[in-house]
Amino acid sequence: MREITIAQATAEALMEEMSKDPGIFIIGEDLTAHGGIFGQFVGIPEKFPDRILDTPISETAIVGAGVGAALTGMRPLVDLHFADFITITMDEIVSQAATMRYMFGGQSKMPLVIWAPDGAGLSAGPHHSKSFEAWFMHAPGMKVVVPSTPYDVKGLLKSALRDDDLVLFFQHKKLFKFKGPVPEEEYVIPLKKADVKREGSDVTVITYSMMVHHSLEAAKKLEGEGISVEVIDLRTVWPFDFDLIAESVKKTGHVVIAHESWKVGGVGAELASQIQEKLFDYLDAPIVRVGAEHTPIPFSPPLEKRVIPDAEDVYRAVKKVLEDA
Amino acid sequence: MAIDKDLALKLYRTMVRIRVFETVTEKLFLEGKLPGFVHLYIGEEAIAAGVNANLRIDDYILSTHRGHGHTLAKGGDMKKMMAENYGKFTGYCKGKGGSMHIADFSIGMLGANGVVGGQFPISVGAGLSIKLRKTDQVVVAYFGDGAANRGTFHEAMNMASIWKLPIIFVNEDNQFASTTRKVRTLSVEHVAQRASAYNVPGVRCDGNDVIAVYEAAKEAVERARRGEGPTLMSCQTYRLKGHFIGDPEKYRTHEEVEKFWKQEPIGRFEKIAFENGWLTEEEKNAIWEEYQKEADEAVKFAEESPYPDPEEALKDVFVNPLEEGLK
């Protein structure tokens, strides 16, 4: 099968969906000069010049424009430039887009995708390195997608563009050049469906986005020590695929949850809570979480490395969950 | 003045319909029949009436927490609105939004916003949608003098201007941002003075003169329909009631409010309408009776309607919930 990058998979998903649905358009900062700052829209400005719009630096109005267009028959994708800038536009996302359908008694739909590159590891400093998926799981009204491979990005983005609800789509900025197999034929991946990225029998590692790759690396190392690790890529953190999680936890009895964003109040906290509420009898040891230290994301490489989890942290967590048993 | 009897009656009817609905709502609230908070449009009716007389049903409006008048002017249903005020299942939002969040997508009413200035960015999206779909619809974004100080105002005005979006930004300058006087919060005398910063026309008009509002809005709406871009209107009015029903109003005197009652828009228009032969005493009485009857029926409908089943609270979060238990 051919291999393409995540940036190419992103552009392909959009171009295919834009060809079919005239309601889809892209709006955000600095989109056309280079096909997006991570090359995620390469080819689109030439193919759909009227449907990819460079905006002023006005994040609230950009997201608001997406909301208003979605309310009136369009299917916008808003590019937030960096996920960090989402803080500027929380009212438009949380109180407006995510609330309107409910607040208006089901009268409206919100076919809006808010797309943002998140994640650390590029020494981009405290204002260009954060991951905020947990906030949007905490507040109701949003579906939150955090893919890790070109195949998943393409299939999930197509689903997100077809969905009638607000979807937040976070792509890790270190992964845009990551290559993987993507078929030429059309396919979609339904939202909410998790994926077993590696089968195993001793420990379940539940993860997503960049940490999928770190977890696979750790699993490979652990295999050499005779420990069989199952890696579940959630792909969608809200709503999440509890059925697949339960299947794996019942098999292994040991759970590690790994994400790059802060451990405190993170997605792992909710998952761990639900797993112990529903599967307590199947657990052989307390759940171990891996996440960032509770600090802003620092600039200098050794500092950033200290704060952000990697394969070594997942490795240690797996060892710990087995020792605690 | 290009006002004929038909138009005069249309403007008058809209104002009276709003006034009656709001007066009945106030009474019900004071009797303890309505939960929550209600913000009345009394004294500002000329603005919604004058602007909306230029709109088609397929045009969009975005409204504020003081939004009953905007919805009624657009052709909103009194029964559904009153039922929503009561928190009943038959209300516009099945009781999930309340007075501050009325919406009616069937008449282009895209929702009243509880966040002051929250409507500006959304109006840009509605305007952009019109432009991309290449129709000649327009958007009206109503906002108070307080909202003009939100950052959203700046971003939306700039974006609407550079893209020449068909939006009429209608400022209802009622002199108060909640309990704080405009003179203490606004850097200019009136909001339309800010138009030059965005390279759009700025029009100030007497917001208690329904004909003045109608004519200013007519030009702005026609301009927007021709694809020539947005207009910023500032309609000077006075909030005759408190910020919400029950507001102790310690920030102003009874005498001040009495003075402004003498300038309220409906009485002012009646004088002109009688002089021009647009309205007779009998017609006037019949119109007030007609809307009083409509409002009374709306109250009866609301009171006889059921409250939503508590389980209704778990529905309408998503169109496609994707799983059991997620609604």
XYZ file of C-alpha atoms in Angstrom:
652
model
C 0.000 0.000 0.000
C 1.231 3.517 -0.682
C 2.514 5.566 2.250
C 1.650 9.233 2.763
C 2.224 11.741 5.550
C -0.368 12.916 8.044
C -0.307 16.346 6.384
C -1.117 14.714 3.035
C -3.819 12.554 4.604
C -5.415 15.678 6.070
C -5.463 17.467 2.724
C -6.781 14.379 0.936
C -9.674 13.946 3.345
C -10.648 17.580 2.864
C -10.334 17.578 -0.910
C -12.421 14.434 -1.252
C -15.157 15.764 1.005
C -15.071 19.252 -0.549
C -15.548 17.705 -3.994
C -18.724 16.035 -2.779
C -20.193 18.689 -0.502
C -20.275 22.315 -1.675
C -21.090 23.404 1.893
C -17.601 22.612 3.179
C -15.138 25.486 3.380
C -11.980 26.170 5.411
C -11.421 29.348 7.360
C -8.456 30.485 9.452
C -5.166 32.349 9.560
C -2.391 31.885 6.976
C -3.973 29.062 5.012
C -3.258 29.800 1.375
C 0.332 31.044 1.178
C 1.881 27.672 2.027
C -1.116 25.366 2.126
C -1.348 25.698 5.906
C 1.564 26.212 8.293
C 2.123 22.439 8.537
C 1.361 21.737 4.882
C -1.965 20.264 5.912
C -3.897 22.011 3.130
C -1.406 21.695 0.265
C -3.289 21.597 -3.026
C -6.553 22.960 -1.652
C -6.004 26.673 -2.425
C -5.403 25.772 -6.084
C -8.306 23.355 -6.324
C -10.859 25.334 -4.289
C -9.656 28.958 -4.297
C -13.008 30.354 -3.109
C -13.404 27.853 -0.298
C -10.260 28.357 1.753
C -10.274 31.770 3.383
C -7.392 33.644 5.012
C -8.661 35.709 7.914
C -7.437 38.564 10.039
C -5.883 37.488 13.372
C -9.265 37.416 15.101
C -9.802 34.031 16.698
C -13.154 34.832 18.286
C -14.545 36.069 14.982
C -13.022 33.125 13.108
C -14.714 30.541 15.311
C -17.867 32.677 15.454
C -17.852 32.752 11.662
C -17.772 28.976 11.719
C -20.668 28.882 14.166
C -22.830 31.298 12.176
C -22.094 29.541 8.905
C -22.862 26.136 10.431
C -26.208 27.470 11.692
C -27.152 28.632 8.205
C -26.478 25.612 6.026
C -22.708 25.437 5.600
C -20.199 22.861 6.935
C -17.113 24.884 7.901
C -13.742 23.652 9.099
C -12.085 26.279 11.283
C -8.292 26.122 11.496
C -7.188 27.521 14.843
C -3.500 27.782 13.821
C -2.314 26.413 17.191
C -4.485 24.641 19.758
C -3.130 27.059 22.372
C -5.206 29.852 20.824
C -8.396 28.031 21.716
C -8.362 29.866 25.042
C -9.144 33.081 23.143
C -12.311 31.630 21.767
C -13.772 29.582 24.604
C -17.101 31.423 24.616
C -17.662 30.753 20.922
C -16.852 27.063 21.386
C -18.263 26.171 24.786
C -21.179 28.535 25.371
C -22.205 29.036 21.762
C -21.341 26.187 19.373
C -21.511 23.362 21.913
C -24.616 24.694 23.649
C -26.892 26.044 20.935
C -28.630 22.883 19.813
C -29.514 22.033 23.401
C -30.344 25.606 24.416
C -32.681 26.024 21.437
C -34.494 22.767 22.142
C -33.010 20.816 19.247
C -33.895 23.404 16.567
C -30.361 23.765 15.212
C -27.439 21.613 14.084
C -23.735 22.432 14.456
C -21.897 20.800 11.517
C -18.647 22.518 12.449
C -15.139 21.084 12.720
C -12.668 23.052 14.819
C -9.271 21.809 13.740
C -6.118 22.564 15.694
C -2.515 21.378 15.874
C -1.622 20.603 19.487
C 1.233 18.964 21.358
C 4.753 19.688 22.520
C 8.250 18.504 21.655
C 9.300 21.214 19.215
C 10.634 23.733 21.748
C 7.807 25.990 20.701
C 7.509 27.325 24.243
C 4.594 27.839 26.619
C 2.250 29.471 24.079
C 2.568 26.989 21.204
C 2.830 23.557 22.840
C -0.298 22.757 24.794
C -2.944 20.046 24.453
C -6.419 20.848 25.723
C -8.576 17.846 24.795
C -9.576 17.213 28.425
C -11.380 20.562 28.688
C -13.615 19.694 25.770
C -14.407 16.302 27.178
C -15.346 17.976 30.455
C -17.869 20.392 28.904
C -20.830 18.842 27.050
C -21.736 19.223 23.408
C -18.523 18.353 21.601
C -16.982 15.317 20.008
C -13.223 15.286 20.452
C -10.913 13.494 18.002
C -7.170 12.939 18.623
C -5.774 10.713 15.842
C -2.250 9.295 15.617
C -1.680 7.871 12.095
C -2.253 8.996 8.495
C -4.866 6.252 8.016
C -6.811 7.342 11.086
C -6.498 11.054 10.320
C -8.009 10.626 6.881
C -10.852 8.336 7.888
C -11.759 10.273 11.000
C -11.574 13.713 9.380
C -13.993 12.554 6.707
C -16.396 11.389 9.407
C -15.988 14.657 11.296
C -16.813 16.673 8.167
C -19.974 14.615 7.637
C -21.131 14.852 11.254
C -23.934 17.237 12.211
C -22.410 18.009 15.622
C -19.477 20.122 16.746
C -16.231 18.161 16.394
C -12.907 19.290 17.832
C -10.116 17.692 15.816
C -6.661 17.899 17.393
C -3.598 16.778 15.432
C -0.194 16.572 17.115
C 2.155 18.991 15.421
C 5.137 16.614 15.637
C 3.255 14.063 13.545
C 2.488 16.008 10.362
C 5.473 14.443 8.565
C 4.812 10.965 9.995
C 4.217 8.498 7.137
C 1.964 5.490 7.070
C -0.096 3.326 4.734
C -3.286 4.871 3.361
C -5.313 3.084 0.673
C -6.201 4.862 -2.541
C -9.804 3.688 -2.215
C -12.275 5.694 -0.203
C -12.966 4.742 3.429
C -14.218 6.415 6.566
C -13.619 5.600 10.226
C -16.612 6.152 12.490
C -16.121 8.579 15.364
C -15.865 7.012 18.821
C -14.421 3.722 17.574
C -11.083 2.922 19.258
C -8.424 0.781 17.616
C -6.104 -1.910 18.942
C -2.752 -0.746 17.635
C -0.955 -3.729 19.141
C -2.407 -6.866 20.681
C -1.154 -8.088 24.038
C -2.204 -10.071 27.076
C -0.461 -8.725 30.200
C -1.133 -4.985 30.346
C -3.561 -2.650 28.553
C -2.129 0.751 27.640
C -4.933 3.167 26.734
C -3.584 6.133 24.829
C -4.029 8.465 21.838
C -2.235 10.932 19.568
C 1.563 11.198 20.005
C 1.600 8.857 22.985
C 0.406 5.982 20.763
C 3.831 6.004 19.148
C 5.648 6.234 22.476
C 3.481 3.419 23.829
C 4.255 1.183 20.837
C 7.961 1.826 21.352
C 7.663 0.933 25.039
C 5.652 -2.181 24.181
C 8.394 -3.361 21.845
C 11.027 -2.957 24.557
C 8.808 -4.751 27.097
C 8.255 -7.606 24.685
C 11.983 -8.309 24.971
C 11.446 -8.716 28.696
C 8.600 -11.141 28.159
C 5.812 -8.627 28.907
C 2.943 -8.554 26.440
C 1.384 -5.097 26.103
C -1.874 -4.276 24.351
C -1.985 -0.705 22.997
C -5.428 0.813 22.512
C -5.603 4.011 20.492
C -8.785 5.784 21.605
C -8.792 8.037 18.500
C -11.899 9.799 19.857
C -11.709 10.851 23.522
C -15.347 11.961 23.665
C -17.373 9.937 23.404
C -14.884 7.161 24.068
C -15.153 3.498 23.181
C -15.677 1.894 26.556
C -16.666 -1.443 25.029
C -13.226 -1.963 23.529
C -11.551 -0.775 26.729
C -13.621 -3.234 28.782
C -12.798 -6.121 26.478
C -9.079 -5.485 26.892
C -9.166 -4.792 30.640
C -11.056 -8.045 31.259
C -8.281 -9.833 29.392
C -5.215 -8.196 31.001
C -6.382 -6.966 34.419
C -3.684 -4.246 34.307
C -4.247 -0.732 32.987
C -1.934 2.133 32.111
C -3.400 5.339 30.661
C -0.962 7.582 28.811
C -1.457 11.042 27.350
C 0.832 13.955 26.668
C -1.397 16.587 28.240
C -1.398 17.232 31.972
C -2.028 14.250 34.187
C -4.053 16.275 36.724
C -7.688 16.413 35.648
C -6.800 14.840 32.330
C -8.614 12.369 30.123
C -6.878 9.607 32.104
C -8.591 10.707 35.295
C -12.044 10.201 33.773
C -11.086 6.911 32.146
C -9.546 5.555 35.349
C -12.622 6.546 37.283
C -15.030 4.861 34.869
C -12.877 1.725 34.656
C -12.800 1.294 38.428
C -16.535 2.060 38.678
C -17.481 -0.531 36.087
C -14.637 -3.066 36.038
C -13.250 -3.060 39.581
C -13.429 -6.825 39.934
C -11.300 -7.335 36.848
C -8.420 -5.130 38.014
C -5.379 -6.818 39.520
C -3.608 -3.562 40.382
C -4.339 0.146 40.730
C -4.490 1.961 37.370
C -1.311 3.911 36.563
C -1.528 7.194 34.674
C 1.124 8.848 32.535
C 0.810 12.541 31.696
C 2.655 15.855 31.711
C 3.917 17.435 34.923
C 1.675 20.178 36.275
C 3.643 23.077 34.799
C 3.422 25.209 31.666
C 5.343 23.671 28.763
C 8.919 25.051 28.899
C 11.086 26.050 25.959
C 14.575 24.572 26.529
C 14.844 20.963 25.256
C 15.961 19.374 28.565
C 13.194 21.216 30.434
C 10.529 20.250 27.922
C 11.693 16.641 28.006
C 11.397 16.661 31.809
C 7.754 17.806 31.675
C 6.383 15.851 28.688
C 6.024 12.052 28.926
C 7.697 9.712 26.440
C 8.272 5.988 25.796
C 10.430 5.660 28.909
C 7.550 6.908 31.089
C 5.156 4.387 29.552
C 7.766 1.653 30.061
C 8.093 2.524 33.755
C 4.325 2.727 34.188
C 3.854 -0.755 32.766
C 6.529 -2.110 35.107
C 4.844 -0.354 38.016
C 1.353 -1.667 37.281
C 2.778 -5.197 37.188
C 4.803 -4.705 40.387
C 1.734 -3.357 42.196
C -0.292 -6.419 41.355
C -41.620 60.817 3.978
C -42.442 57.647 2.057
C -44.776 56.251 4.666
C -48.218 55.103 3.663
C -51.015 53.865 5.838
C -50.126 50.194 5.318
C -46.556 50.681 6.426
C -47.582 52.953 9.290
C -49.991 50.335 10.574
C -47.395 47.613 10.199
C -44.904 49.585 12.281
C -47.525 50.466 14.854
C -48.863 46.935 15.116
C -45.389 45.506 15.707
C -44.671 47.997 18.473
C -47.991 47.377 20.188
C -47.624 43.626 19.920
C -44.241 43.805 21.667
C -45.463 46.257 24.325
C -48.457 44.099 25.210
C -46.390 40.909 25.402
C -43.802 42.582 27.621
C -46.399 44.176 29.884
C -48.128 40.843 30.383
C -44.770 39.147 30.993
C -43.848 41.720 33.634
C -47.130 41.180 35.450
C -46.711 37.405 35.392
C -43.167 37.650 36.702
C -44.202 39.927 39.556
C -46.947 37.428 40.406
C -44.233 34.803 40.766
C -45.369 32.726 37.808
C -42.149 32.861 35.762
C -38.848 31.355 36.925
C -35.431 32.895 36.349
C -34.638 36.359 35.035
C -36.513 38.426 32.470
C -35.196 41.508 30.653
C -37.911 43.712 29.176
C -37.832 45.597 25.863
C -40.381 48.216 26.955
C -39.507 51.633 25.516
C -37.294 50.206 22.762
C -40.022 48.788 20.512
C -39.459 51.295 17.697
C -36.071 49.777 16.933
C -37.153 46.184 16.319
C -40.288 47.411 14.520
C -38.467 49.911 12.311
C -35.605 47.601 11.401
C -37.671 44.496 10.855
C -40.119 46.227 8.499
C -37.237 46.077 5.996
C -36.562 42.369 6.402
C -37.830 39.286 4.627
C -38.643 36.050 6.384
C -35.477 34.451 4.984
C -33.243 37.187 6.415
C -31.444 36.392 9.660
C -31.483 38.165 12.990
C -29.314 37.659 16.057
C -30.602 38.910 19.336
C -29.668 39.705 22.907
C -30.809 38.747 26.403
C -33.366 41.574 25.948
C -34.682 39.842 22.875
C -38.452 39.278 23.055
C -39.084 42.306 20.854
C -36.724 41.180 18.108
C -38.372 37.771 17.851
C -41.906 39.170 17.866
C -41.007 41.725 15.197
C -39.603 38.942 12.995
C -42.939 37.172 13.269
C -42.371 35.044 16.338
C -45.110 33.005 17.943
C -46.369 34.504 21.226
C -47.583 31.140 22.474
C -44.243 29.406 22.047
C -42.436 32.384 23.547
C -44.697 32.639 26.568
C -44.505 28.880 27.104
C -40.703 29.169 27.045
C -40.882 31.973 29.626
C -42.813 29.551 31.824
C -40.267 26.751 31.234
C -42.886 24.587 29.543
C -42.294 21.782 27.058
C -44.304 23.583 24.360
C -41.933 26.560 24.460
C -39.590 27.496 21.645
C -36.716 25.623 23.315
C -38.716 22.961 25.205
C -37.849 24.852 28.375
C -34.099 24.459 27.935
C -33.297 28.050 27.062
C -35.820 30.357 28.709
C -36.483 34.042 28.132
C -32.834 34.846 27.341
C -32.404 32.185 24.654
C -35.423 32.286 22.376
C -34.716 31.098 18.832
C -36.945 30.386 15.846
C -34.985 28.983 12.932
C -38.150 28.781 10.812
C -38.208 32.602 10.568
C -34.449 33.235 10.485
C -34.234 34.064 14.177
C -30.855 32.490 14.977
C -31.096 32.940 18.691
C -30.960 35.351 21.587
C -27.604 35.332 23.304
C -27.047 35.388 27.040
C -23.434 36.458 26.579
C -23.268 40.202 25.952
C -21.562 40.647 22.573
C -21.710 36.919 21.832
C -23.821 37.582 18.754
C -21.178 39.579 16.827
C -18.917 36.703 15.713
C -21.923 34.529 14.857
C -23.381 37.300 12.700
C -20.133 37.284 10.709
C -20.669 33.578 10.030
C -24.252 34.093 8.895
C -23.085 36.912 6.631
C -20.245 34.821 5.251
C -22.628 31.945 4.620
C -24.873 34.263 2.582
C -21.884 35.450 0.585
C -20.647 31.914 -0.096
C -24.154 30.745 -1.066
C -24.548 33.867 -3.253
C -28.035 34.833 -2.063
C -29.307 38.355 -1.345
C -30.288 37.687 2.256
C -29.096 40.029 5.010
C -28.246 39.643 8.697
C -29.246 41.979 11.502
C -27.228 41.805 14.707
C -28.969 43.710 17.504
C -26.773 44.784 20.433
C -26.795 47.155 23.369
C -24.405 49.974 24.204
C -22.669 47.686 26.693
C -21.916 45.064 24.046
C -20.109 47.681 21.958
C -17.245 47.458 24.445
C -16.622 43.749 23.910
C -13.596 42.685 21.856
C -15.977 40.631 19.733
C -17.400 43.908 18.393
C -14.009 44.922 17.039
C -13.200 41.576 15.444
C -16.628 41.243 13.848
C -16.776 44.820 12.524
C -13.357 44.480 10.933
C -14.120 41.129 9.346
C -17.546 42.223 8.098
C -15.950 45.290 6.542
C -13.031 43.611 4.747
C -15.329 40.951 3.280
C -18.247 43.364 2.650
C -20.662 41.066 4.437
C -24.402 41.840 4.334
C -24.761 42.642 8.030
C -26.591 45.519 9.685
C -25.208 46.040 13.175
C -28.065 47.665 15.085
C -27.024 49.261 18.335
C -29.866 49.828 20.785
C -28.342 52.553 22.883
C -30.632 52.425 25.902
C -28.212 54.428 28.078
C -27.394 51.605 30.489
C -25.082 48.600 30.480
C -26.941 46.659 33.145
C -26.721 49.143 36.054
C -23.870 51.280 34.730
C -24.503 54.397 32.699
C -23.219 54.506 29.156
C -21.400 57.789 29.814
C -19.138 55.890 32.218
C -18.348 53.009 29.857
C -18.373 54.180 26.239
C -15.392 56.083 24.826
C -17.571 57.912 22.303
C -20.877 59.723 22.557
C -22.621 57.122 20.425
C -21.522 53.803 18.935
C -21.928 54.851 15.279
C -18.920 57.140 15.748
C -16.816 53.984 15.751
C -17.892 53.154 12.176
C -15.129 55.218 10.583
C -12.533 52.991 12.280
C -13.886 50.115 10.216
C -14.504 52.024 7.019
C -18.251 51.346 7.119
C -21.177 53.794 7.159
C -22.196 54.863 10.650
C -25.737 56.113 11.140
C -27.150 57.629 14.276
C -30.899 57.876 14.598
C -33.617 58.586 17.125
C -34.450 55.109 18.359
C -37.781 56.259 19.749
C -38.903 57.486 16.317
C -40.007 54.390 14.446
C -40.018 56.181 11.099
C -36.442 57.396 11.589
C -35.347 53.865 12.447
C -37.262 52.445 9.489
C -35.646 54.848 7.053
C -32.109 54.416 8.387
C -32.483 50.655 8.317
C -33.989 50.760 4.825
C -30.861 52.313 3.418
C -28.606 49.929 5.345
C -30.572 46.839 4.308
C -30.691 47.887 0.650
C -26.965 48.526 0.721
C -26.299 45.101 2.221
C -28.566 43.395 -0.341
C -26.657 45.076 -3.142
C -23.473 43.462 -1.796
C -21.970 46.761 -0.661
C -21.288 45.629 2.872
C -22.229 46.295 6.465
C -23.636 49.356 8.202
C -23.337 50.324 11.840
C -26.528 51.932 13.143
C -26.903 53.494 16.550
C -30.453 54.029 17.720
C -30.752 56.296 20.731
C -33.387 55.134 23.169
C -34.002 54.732 26.894
C -34.585 51.588 28.919
C -37.841 52.406 30.689
C -37.690 49.305 32.885
C -34.893 47.966 35.063
C -32.116 45.782 33.730
C -34.261 42.822 34.760
C -37.665 42.624 36.401
C -37.009 43.244 40.073
C -33.973 45.493 39.509
C -33.904 47.937 42.496
C -32.746 50.675 40.051
C -30.695 52.618 42.584
C -28.646 54.072 39.740
C -31.409 56.448 38.562
C -34.297 58.492 39.883
C -38.000 57.997 39.452
C -38.177 61.513 37.965
C -35.671 60.632 35.272
C -37.675 57.580 34.231
C -40.922 59.609 34.244
C -39.334 62.174 31.947
C -38.432 59.489 29.428
C -41.883 57.892 29.587
C -43.114 61.117 27.923
C -40.881 60.279 24.935
C -41.765 56.611 24.599
C -42.117 55.510 20.986
C -45.683 54.237 20.795
C -47.383 57.396 22.109
C -45.122 59.508 19.929
C -46.051 57.566 16.835
C -49.776 57.629 17.621
C -49.761 61.452 17.504
C -48.159 61.444 14.058
C -50.381 58.623 12.869
C -53.547 60.476 13.911
C -52.327 63.688 12.247
C -51.602 61.871 8.983
C -54.817 59.911 9.012
C -52.977 56.569 9.217
C -54.773 55.588 12.375
C -58.161 56.272 13.950
C -59.070 55.989 17.615
C -61.218 52.951 16.795
C -58.391 51.241 14.897
C -56.031 51.975 17.735
C -58.340 50.397 20.301
C -58.957 47.405 18.075
C -55.208 46.804 17.645
C -54.501 46.919 21.384
C -57.458 44.611 22.044
C -56.303 42.203 19.353
C -52.843 41.833 20.869
C -54.132 41.741 24.422
C -56.280 38.820 23.314
C -53.291 37.153 21.622
C -51.207 37.584 24.769
C -53.992 36.294 27.022
C -54.313 33.242 24.809
C -50.551 32.758 24.947
C -50.680 32.830 28.750
C -53.540 30.325 28.760
C -51.599 28.092 26.361
C -48.468 28.314 28.505
C -50.291 27.655 31.764
C -52.142 24.661 30.335
C -48.975 23.229 28.771
C -47.018 20.536 30.599
C -43.579 21.011 32.064
C -40.993 18.927 30.233
C -40.445 15.425 31.531
C -37.249 15.598 33.631
C -35.647 13.081 31.260
C -35.984 15.709 28.515
C -33.018 17.409 30.228
C -30.780 14.664 28.839
C -31.809 15.120 25.197
C -30.680 17.418 22.348
C -26.978 17.659 23.259
C -26.061 15.946 19.988
C -27.743 15.212 16.666
C -25.864 11.884 16.545
C -25.139 10.822 20.128
C -23.103 7.767 18.967
C -23.896 5.725 22.057
C -26.406 4.688 24.668
C -26.588 7.123 27.516
C -25.073 9.928 25.502
C -27.923 12.071 24.201
